[in-house]
PDB file of C-alpha atoms and ligand atoms in Angstrom:
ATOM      1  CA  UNK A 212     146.859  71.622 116.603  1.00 78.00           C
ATOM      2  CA  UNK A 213     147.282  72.202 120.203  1.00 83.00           C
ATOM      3  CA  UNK A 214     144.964  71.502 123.094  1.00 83.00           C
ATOM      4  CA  UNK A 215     144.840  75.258 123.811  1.00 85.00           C
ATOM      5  CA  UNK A 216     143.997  75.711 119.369  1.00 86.00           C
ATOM      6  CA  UNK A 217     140.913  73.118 119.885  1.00 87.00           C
ATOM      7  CA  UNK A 218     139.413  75.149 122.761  1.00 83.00           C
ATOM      8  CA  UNK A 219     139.772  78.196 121.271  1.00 84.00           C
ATOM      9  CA  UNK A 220     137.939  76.986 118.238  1.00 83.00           C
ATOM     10  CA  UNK A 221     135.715  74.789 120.116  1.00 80.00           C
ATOM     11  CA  UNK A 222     134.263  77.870 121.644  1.00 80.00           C
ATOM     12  CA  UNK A 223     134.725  79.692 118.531  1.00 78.00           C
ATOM     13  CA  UNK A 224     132.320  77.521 117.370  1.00 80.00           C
ATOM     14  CA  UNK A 225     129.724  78.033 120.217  1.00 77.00           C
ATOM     15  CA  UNK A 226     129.700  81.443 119.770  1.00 79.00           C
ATOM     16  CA  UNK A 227     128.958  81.495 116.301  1.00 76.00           C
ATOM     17  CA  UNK A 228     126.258  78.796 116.741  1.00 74.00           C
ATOM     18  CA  UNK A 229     124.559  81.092 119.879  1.00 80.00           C
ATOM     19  CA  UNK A 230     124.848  83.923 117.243  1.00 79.00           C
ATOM     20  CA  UNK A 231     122.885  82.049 115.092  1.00 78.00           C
ATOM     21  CA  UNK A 232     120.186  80.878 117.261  1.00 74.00           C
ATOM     22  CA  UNK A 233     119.391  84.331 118.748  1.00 72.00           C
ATOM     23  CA  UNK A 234     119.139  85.621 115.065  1.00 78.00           C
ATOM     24  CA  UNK A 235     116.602  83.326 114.194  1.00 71.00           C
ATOM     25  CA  UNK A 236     114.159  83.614 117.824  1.00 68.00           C
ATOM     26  CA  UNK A 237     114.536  87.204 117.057  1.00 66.00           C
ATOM     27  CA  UNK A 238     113.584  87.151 113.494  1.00 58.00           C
ATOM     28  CA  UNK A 239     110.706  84.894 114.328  1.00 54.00           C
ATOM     29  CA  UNK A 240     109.894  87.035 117.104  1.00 50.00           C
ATOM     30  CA  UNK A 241     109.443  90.105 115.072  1.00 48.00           C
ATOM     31  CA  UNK A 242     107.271  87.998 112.381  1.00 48.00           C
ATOM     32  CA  UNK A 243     104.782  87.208 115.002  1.00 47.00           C
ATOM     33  CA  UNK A 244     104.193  90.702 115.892  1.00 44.00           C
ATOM     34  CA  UNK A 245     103.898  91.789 112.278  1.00 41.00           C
ATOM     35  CA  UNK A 246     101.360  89.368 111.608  1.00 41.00           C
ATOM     36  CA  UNK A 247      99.198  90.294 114.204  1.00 43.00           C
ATOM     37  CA  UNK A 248      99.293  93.769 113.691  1.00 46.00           C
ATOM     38  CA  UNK A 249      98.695  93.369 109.790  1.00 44.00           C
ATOM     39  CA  UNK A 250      96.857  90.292 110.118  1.00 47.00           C
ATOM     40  CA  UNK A 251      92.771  91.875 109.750  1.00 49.00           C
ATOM     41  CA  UNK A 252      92.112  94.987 108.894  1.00 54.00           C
ATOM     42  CA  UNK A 253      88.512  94.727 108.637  1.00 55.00           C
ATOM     43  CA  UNK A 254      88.177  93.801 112.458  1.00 56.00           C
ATOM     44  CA  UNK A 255      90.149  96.582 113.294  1.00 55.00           C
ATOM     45  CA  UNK A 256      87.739  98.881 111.544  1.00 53.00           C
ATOM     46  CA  UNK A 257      84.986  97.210 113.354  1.00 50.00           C
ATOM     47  CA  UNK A 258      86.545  97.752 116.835  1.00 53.00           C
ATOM     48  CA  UNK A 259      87.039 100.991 115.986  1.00 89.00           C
ATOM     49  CA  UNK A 260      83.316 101.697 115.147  1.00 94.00           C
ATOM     50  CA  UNK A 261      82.354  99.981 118.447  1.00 95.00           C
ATOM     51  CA  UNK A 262      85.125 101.802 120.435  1.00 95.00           C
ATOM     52  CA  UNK A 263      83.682 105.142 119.422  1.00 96.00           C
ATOM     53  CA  UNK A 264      80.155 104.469 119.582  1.00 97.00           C
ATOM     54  CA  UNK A 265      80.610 103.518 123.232  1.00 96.00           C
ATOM     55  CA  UNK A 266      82.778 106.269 123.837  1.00 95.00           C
ATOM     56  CA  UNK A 267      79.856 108.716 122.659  1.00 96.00           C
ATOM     57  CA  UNK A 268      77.376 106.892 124.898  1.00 97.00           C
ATOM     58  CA  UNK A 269      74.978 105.429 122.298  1.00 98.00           C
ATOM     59  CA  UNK A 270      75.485 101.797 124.056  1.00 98.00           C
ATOM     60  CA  UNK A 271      73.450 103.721 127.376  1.00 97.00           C
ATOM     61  CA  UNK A 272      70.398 104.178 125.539  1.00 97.00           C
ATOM     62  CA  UNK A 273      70.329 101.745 122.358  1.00 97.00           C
ATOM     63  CA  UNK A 274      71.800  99.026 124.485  1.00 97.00           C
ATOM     64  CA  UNK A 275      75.217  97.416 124.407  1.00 97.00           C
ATOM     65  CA  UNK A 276      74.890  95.327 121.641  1.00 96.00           C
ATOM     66  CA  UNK A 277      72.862  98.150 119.994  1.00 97.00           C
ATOM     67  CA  UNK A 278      69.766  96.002 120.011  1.00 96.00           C
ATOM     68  CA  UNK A 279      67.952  98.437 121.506  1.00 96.00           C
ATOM     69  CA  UNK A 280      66.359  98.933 124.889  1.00 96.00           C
ATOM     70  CA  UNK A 281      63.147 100.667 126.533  1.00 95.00           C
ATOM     71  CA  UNK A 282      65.008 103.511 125.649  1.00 96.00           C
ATOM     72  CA  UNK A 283      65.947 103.776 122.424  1.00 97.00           C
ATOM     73  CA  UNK A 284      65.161 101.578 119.355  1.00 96.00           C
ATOM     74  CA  UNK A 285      67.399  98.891 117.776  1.00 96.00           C
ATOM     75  CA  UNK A 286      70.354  99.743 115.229  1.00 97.00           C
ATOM     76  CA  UNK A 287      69.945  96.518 113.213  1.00 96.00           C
ATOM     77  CA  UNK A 288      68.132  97.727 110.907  1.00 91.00           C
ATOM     78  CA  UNK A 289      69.922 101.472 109.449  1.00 95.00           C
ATOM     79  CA  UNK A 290      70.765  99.592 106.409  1.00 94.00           C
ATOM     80  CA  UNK A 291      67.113  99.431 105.279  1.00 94.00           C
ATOM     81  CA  UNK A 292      66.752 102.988 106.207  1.00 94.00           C
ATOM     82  CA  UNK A 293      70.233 105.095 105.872  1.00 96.00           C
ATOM     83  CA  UNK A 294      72.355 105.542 103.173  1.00 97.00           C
ATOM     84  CA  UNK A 295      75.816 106.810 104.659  1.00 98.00           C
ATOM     85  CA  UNK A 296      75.333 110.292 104.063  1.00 97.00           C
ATOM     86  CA  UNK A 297      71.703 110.197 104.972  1.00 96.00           C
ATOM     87  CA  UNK A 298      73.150 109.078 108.044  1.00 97.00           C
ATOM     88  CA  UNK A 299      75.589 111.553 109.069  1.00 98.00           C
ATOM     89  CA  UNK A 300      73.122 114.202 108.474  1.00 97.00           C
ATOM     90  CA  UNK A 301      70.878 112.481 110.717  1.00 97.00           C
ATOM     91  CA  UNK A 302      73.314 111.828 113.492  1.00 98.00           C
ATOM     92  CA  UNK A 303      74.596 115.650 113.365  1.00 97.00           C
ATOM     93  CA  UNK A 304      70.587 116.633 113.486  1.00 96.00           C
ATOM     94  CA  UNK A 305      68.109 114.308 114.484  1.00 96.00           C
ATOM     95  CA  UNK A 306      65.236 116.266 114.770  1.00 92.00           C
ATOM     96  CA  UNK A 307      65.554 117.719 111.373  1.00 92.00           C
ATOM     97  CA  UNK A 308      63.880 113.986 110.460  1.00 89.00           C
ATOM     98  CA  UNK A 309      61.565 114.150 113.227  1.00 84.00           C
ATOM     99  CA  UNK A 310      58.385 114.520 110.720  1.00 84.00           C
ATOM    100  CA  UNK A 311      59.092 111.083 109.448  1.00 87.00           C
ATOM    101  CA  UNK A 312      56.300 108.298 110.049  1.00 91.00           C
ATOM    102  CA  UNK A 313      58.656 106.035 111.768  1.00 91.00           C
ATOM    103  CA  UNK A 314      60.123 108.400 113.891  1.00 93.00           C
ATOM    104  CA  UNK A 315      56.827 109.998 115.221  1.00 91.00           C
ATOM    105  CA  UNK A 316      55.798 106.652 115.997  1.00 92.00           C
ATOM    106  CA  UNK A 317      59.156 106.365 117.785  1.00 94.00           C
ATOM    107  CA  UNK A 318      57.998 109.124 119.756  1.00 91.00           C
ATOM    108  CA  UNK A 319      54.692 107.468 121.268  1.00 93.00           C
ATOM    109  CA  UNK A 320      56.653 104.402 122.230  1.00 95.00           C
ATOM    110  CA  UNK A 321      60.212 106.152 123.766  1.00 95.00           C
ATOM    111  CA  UNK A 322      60.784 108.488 126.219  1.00 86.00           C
ATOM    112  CA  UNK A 323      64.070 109.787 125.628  1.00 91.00           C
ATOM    113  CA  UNK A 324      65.266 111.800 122.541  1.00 91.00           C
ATOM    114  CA  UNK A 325      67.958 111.147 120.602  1.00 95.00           C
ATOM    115  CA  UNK A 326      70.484 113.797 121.097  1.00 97.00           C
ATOM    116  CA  UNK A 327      72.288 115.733 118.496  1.00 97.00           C
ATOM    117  CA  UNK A 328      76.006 114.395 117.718  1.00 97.00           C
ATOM    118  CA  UNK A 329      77.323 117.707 115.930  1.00 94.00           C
ATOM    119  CA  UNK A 330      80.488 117.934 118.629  1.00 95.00           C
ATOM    120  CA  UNK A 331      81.851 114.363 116.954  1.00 94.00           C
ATOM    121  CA  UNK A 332      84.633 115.194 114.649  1.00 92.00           C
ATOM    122  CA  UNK A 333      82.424 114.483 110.704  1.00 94.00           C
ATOM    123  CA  UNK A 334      85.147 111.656 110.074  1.00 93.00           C
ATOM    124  CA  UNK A 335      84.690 109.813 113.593  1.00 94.00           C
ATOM    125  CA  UNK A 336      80.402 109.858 112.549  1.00 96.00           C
ATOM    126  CA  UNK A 337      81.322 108.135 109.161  1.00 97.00           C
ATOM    127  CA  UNK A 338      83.345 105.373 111.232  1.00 96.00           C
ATOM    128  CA  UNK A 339      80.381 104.768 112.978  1.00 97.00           C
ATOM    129  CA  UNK A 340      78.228 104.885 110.311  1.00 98.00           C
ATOM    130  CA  UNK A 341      80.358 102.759 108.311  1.00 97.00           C
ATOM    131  CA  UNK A 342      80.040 100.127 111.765  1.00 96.00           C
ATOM    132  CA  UNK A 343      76.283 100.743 111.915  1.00 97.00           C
ATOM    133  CA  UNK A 344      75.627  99.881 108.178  1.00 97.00           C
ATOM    134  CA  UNK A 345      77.361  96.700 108.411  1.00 96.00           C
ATOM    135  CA  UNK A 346      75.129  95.166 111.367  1.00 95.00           C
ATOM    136  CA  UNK A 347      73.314  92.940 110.199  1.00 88.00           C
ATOM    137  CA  UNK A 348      69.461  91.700 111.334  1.00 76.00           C
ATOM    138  CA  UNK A 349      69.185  88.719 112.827  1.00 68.00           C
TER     139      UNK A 349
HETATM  140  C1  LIG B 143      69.554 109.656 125.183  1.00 87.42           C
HETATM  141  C2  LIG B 143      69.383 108.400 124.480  1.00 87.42           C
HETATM  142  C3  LIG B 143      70.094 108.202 123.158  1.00 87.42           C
HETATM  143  C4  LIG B 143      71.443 108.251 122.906  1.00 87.42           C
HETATM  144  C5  LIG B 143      72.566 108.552 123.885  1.00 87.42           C
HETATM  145  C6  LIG B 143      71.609 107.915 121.520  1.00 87.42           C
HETATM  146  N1  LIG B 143      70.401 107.692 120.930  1.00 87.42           N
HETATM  147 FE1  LIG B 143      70.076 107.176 119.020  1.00 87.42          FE
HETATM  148  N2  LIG B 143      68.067 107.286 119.319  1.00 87.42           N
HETATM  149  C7  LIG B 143      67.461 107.524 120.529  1.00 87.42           C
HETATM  150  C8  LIG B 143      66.012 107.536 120.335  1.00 87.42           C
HETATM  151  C9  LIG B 143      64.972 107.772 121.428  1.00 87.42           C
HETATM  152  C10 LIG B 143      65.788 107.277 118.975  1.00 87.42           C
HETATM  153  C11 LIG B 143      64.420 107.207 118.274  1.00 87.42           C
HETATM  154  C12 LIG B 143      64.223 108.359 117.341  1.00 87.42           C
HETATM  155  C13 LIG B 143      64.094 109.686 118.028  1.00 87.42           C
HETATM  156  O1  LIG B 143      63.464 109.769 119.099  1.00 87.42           O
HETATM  157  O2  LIG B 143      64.651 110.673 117.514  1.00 87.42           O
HETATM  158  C14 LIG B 143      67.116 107.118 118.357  1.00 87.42           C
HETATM  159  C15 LIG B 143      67.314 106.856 117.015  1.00 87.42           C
HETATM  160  C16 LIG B 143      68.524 106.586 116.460  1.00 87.42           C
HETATM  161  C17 LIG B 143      68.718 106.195 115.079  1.00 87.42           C
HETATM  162  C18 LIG B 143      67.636 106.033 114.029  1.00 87.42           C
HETATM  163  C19 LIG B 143      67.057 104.671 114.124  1.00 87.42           C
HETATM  164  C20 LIG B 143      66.175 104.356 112.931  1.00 87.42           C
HETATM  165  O3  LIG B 143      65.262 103.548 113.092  1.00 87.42           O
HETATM  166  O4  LIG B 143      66.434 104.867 111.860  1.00 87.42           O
HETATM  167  C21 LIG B 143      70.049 106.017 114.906  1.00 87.42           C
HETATM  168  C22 LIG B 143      70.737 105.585 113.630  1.00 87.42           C
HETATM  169  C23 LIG B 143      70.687 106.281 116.171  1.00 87.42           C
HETATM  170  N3  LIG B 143      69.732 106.628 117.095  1.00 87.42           N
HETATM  171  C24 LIG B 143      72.046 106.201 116.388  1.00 87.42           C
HETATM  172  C25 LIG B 143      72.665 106.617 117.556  1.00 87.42           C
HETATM  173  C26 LIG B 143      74.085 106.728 117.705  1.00 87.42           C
HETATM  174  C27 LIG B 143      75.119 106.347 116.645  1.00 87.42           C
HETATM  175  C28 LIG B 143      74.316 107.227 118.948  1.00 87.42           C
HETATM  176  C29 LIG B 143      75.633 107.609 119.553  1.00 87.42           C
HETATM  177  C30 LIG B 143      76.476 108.485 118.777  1.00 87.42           C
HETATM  178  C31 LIG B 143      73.022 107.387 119.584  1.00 87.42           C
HETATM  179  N4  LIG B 143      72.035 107.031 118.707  1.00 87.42           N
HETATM  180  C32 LIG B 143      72.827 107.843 120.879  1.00 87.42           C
HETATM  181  C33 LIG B 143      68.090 107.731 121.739  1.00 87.42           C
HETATM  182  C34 LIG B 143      69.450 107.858 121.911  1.00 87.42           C
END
């Protein structure tokens, strides 16, 4: 072998190897992103309840951890009261339950009504449903 043959291959070699290396950071690259994106579903969902619940303004009266404020009452507790449909319906409506015991005695203590959400798309209300069922009381 010549000296010019042993360069050539000696930088053969380097290439090959940098090939190799910038396969792998790449492929471990993309595995990081996939992970993250696929990694939990569930707190995706969540965020996504939260996102649109601030986006329709509920966080202004029932606070912005929905605990409630002098406003409006707590959230905490619509799994003892709500099933999801119930829910919907009431969030759409309001008033249509406004005969209820609880809510007339909602009435005496705040001073703001809560307003009808029938402009939210039906399947936007059942993600926040969904979020507000799964709070639970501390
Ligand atoms: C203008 C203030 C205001 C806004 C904005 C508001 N609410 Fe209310 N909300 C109230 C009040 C006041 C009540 C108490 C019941 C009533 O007066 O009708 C209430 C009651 C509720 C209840 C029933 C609570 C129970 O004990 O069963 C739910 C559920 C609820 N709100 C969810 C929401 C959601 C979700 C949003 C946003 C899409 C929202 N509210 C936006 C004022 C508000």
């Amino acid at each position: 072998m010549t000296n010019a043959q042993k360069w050539v291959l000696i930088i053969f070699v380097i290439f090959i190897g940098l090939l190799a290396v910038g396969r792998l950071t790449k492929n471990s690259g993309e595995d990081v992103t996939e992970n993250s994106y696929m990694g939990n579903g569930q707190q995706q969902e969540e965020l996504d309840g939260m996102a649109l619940i601030q986006k329709a303004g509920c966080t202004s009266c029932h606070g912005s951890a929905l605990k409630g404020t002098s406003l409006a009452p707590s959230l905490f507790a619509a799994k003892e009261y709500w099933s999801r449909d119930k829910l919907i319906n009431y969030l759409r409506n309001p008033s249509s339950y406004s005969g209820d015991s609880r809510f007339e005695k909602y009435k005496e203590i705040y001073r703001t009504i809560m307003p009808a959400f029938n402009n939210i798309d039906v399947k936007q209300l059942g993600i926040i449903a969904d979020y507000l069922l799964q709070l639970e009381k501390e």
